[in-house]
Every structure is written in structure tokens, then in C-alpha cells.
């Protein structure tokens, strides 16, 4: 199941010379599946007949900027990108929003492209998912591959809830509950959670730039799973449209859930037991998303 790719790279006009450098690097990778790279500053070129859109560009927070100012700038960007998807892309397009605040930007893009199903939109929490997986793996001294079914609930922000209540680790060929293997509930309910929640900020502090390689890897994981499906018995995390969920998360949000994917269609994993500890954390991140959404929607008409 190998699909050759044509990559279309959209940027604003002053960035086109920089984009040329990216094009050269992509060519120089001699990637076997990359058949074409097209740089452009025109939405009608970039969005035409797209199968997959990865929206990475957003307004980063600058010094002295309030969260609200940031949201306002991003509502303008994602309203315009949603409208371009509506106008030019295939109705089957799968849209992944990465630019922060990713969940709310994704919701605005979805609302601005009414003829594309809401289910086609998702936001990236796979990076947080991979971070959680890796933290547990390092703690157990096993490869990250041997850790499965961590969950990221909610917002791709510091209120997200990395949950290991359904996570298993594979040791000597046997799946064991993460809690039983780690044997340190205080860590799993404390520093583990805050490390994952704060990881983006920690990377920025160390690199003076936000995560790049790990974000790119997570984007590849996310899109590959949409195209090829999730392995039997495993779920992954992604921000998806919340309406109709059975976990009591308010409707009309892009909220990160555990999902399985088949035939390019995601499904929220139902029936997972939620204890009071988890419930409170899932509700807190939902409350933040409701507030972000309401503020963002108030800017939509402006
Ligand atoms: C990350 O999680 O690494 C980024 O979303 C952090 C950021 O604010 O750019």
C-alpha cells in the first residue's frame, strides 16, 4: 500500500525565498515516494484538489501578547484556510491542524468549510501521545514500541490529560498494566502528567525554538494512521469533533480522544472506565476548550 506524494507548500510571499531552501532539501532527501514539490504563495494553487492538508502555519505568541490577541489572529488565519478548503479541496480531504492553539484553530477551519464533513478535520495530539509513551518506556527501561494505549484527553495545551489507566507495557512478550509495571502511582499521577503537559514549553526553553523533529514525526504517524488504519487492539490519540461522544465531553469541540482508525474513518474508543481522578482532569481541559471556542467564535463575525 504505497502512495507516491506530490507536496504543495504554501507560504506568505516574503517567505518564498526561504521556501526554496526547503524545496532543495526535500529534493536532496531523494525520497522514493516524493514525486513532486510545488512551492506557492497562492491559495488557489495550494488547496486545489487536495487529498490531505497539514495546516502548520499559525501566529505564534509574542512578548506581551494576551492569549485573546493570539486567538483573534489565528481565527483570521484558520477562517481563511477553511474557506480555501471549502472552495478548492476535494470534499474527501483529510485536514490535520498543527498550528497552535491547534484544537480551536481546527474547529474554526471546520466551521469555515461547511461542505466538508467535520469528521475530516483533526488536530495533532499525537506528539503528546508519543511523549507519554516514551516517558513510560524510559521509566520501565523498554522500547517505546512496547508501550501502547496511552491516552491524551482534551486540549493540546498544558491542561491536556495524559492518562495511563488503560496503558499496557509489553515485557518479555506479556502485556502488563502500566500501573503494575511502573509501581509508582505518585509518579504516574504527578510528575509523569506534568512532564508531558509541559514538554512543549521545556523543548522551547532548551532549543529556543519549538519542537520540530518530534512534531514532524508525530504528523507522519497521524497521517499514516489515517491512511493505513491503526493496528488491531491499539488506539492512538487525536483531536476530533466531540459531538455525540459518550464520555460526557461537551459537543462542538475539537477534543483529543482515544481513537481507532479503519478505512480512513476514526472512531472514538468507547466504554473505557473513567475514575474520579480522570474525570476531573478531562473536565478541566474541556472547560478550557469551551472558553477558547466561545472567544474564537466571537471573533468569527468580526
Ligand atoms: C509542542 O507541543 O511542542 C508545541 O505545541 C509547543 C508550542 O507552543 O509551539
Short mmCIF file of C-alpha atoms and ligand atoms in Angstrom, two decimals, residues 60 98-100 102 124 127-128 131 156-157 160 196-204 209-212 214-215, ligand 1:
data_model
loop_
_atom_site.label_atom_id
_atom_site.label_comp_id
_atom_site.label_asym_id
_atom_site.label_seq_id
_atom_site.Cartn_x
_atom_site.Cartn_y
_atom_site.Cartn_z
CA UNK A 60 2.98 32.36 17.46
CA UNK A 98 -0.92 21.58 13.87
CA UNK A 99 -0.58 25.36 14.37
CA UNK A 100 -1.49 26.44 17.91
CA UNK A 102 -4.41 23.60 17.43
CA UNK A 124 -2.38 16.96 16.38
CA UNK A 127 3.07 14.46 19.73
CA UNK A 128 1.74 14.43 23.30
CA UNK A 131 5.74 11.91 24.63
CA UNK A 156 -3.04 20.38 23.13
CA UNK A 157 -2.08 22.73 25.94
CA UNK A 160 -4.26 18.20 28.50
CA UNK A 196 4.01 15.56 29.30
CA UNK A 197 1.85 18.66 29.79
CA UNK A 198 4.91 20.92 29.95
CA UNK A 199 7.08 19.15 27.40
CA UNK A 200 6.44 21.63 24.57
CA UNK A 201 7.49 24.51 26.83
CA UNK A 202 10.56 22.58 28.04
CA UNK A 203 11.69 21.98 24.44
CA UNK A 204 11.23 25.67 23.63
CA UNK A 209 12.63 27.06 19.23
CA UNK A 210 9.57 24.87 19.46
CA UNK A 211 9.71 21.17 18.76
CA UNK A 212 10.39 20.39 15.10
CA UNK A 214 9.31 15.24 17.10
CA UNK A 215 6.39 17.28 15.75
C1 LIG B 1 4.75 21.50 21.36
O1 LIG B 1 3.91 20.81 21.95
O2 LIG B 1 5.93 21.17 21.25
C2 LIG B 1 4.31 22.82 20.77
O3 LIG B 1 2.93 22.83 20.57
C3 LIG B 1 4.74 23.91 21.67
C4 LIG B 1 4.45 25.28 21.10
O4 LIG B 1 3.82 26.09 21.81
O5 LIG B 1 4.87 25.57 19.97
#
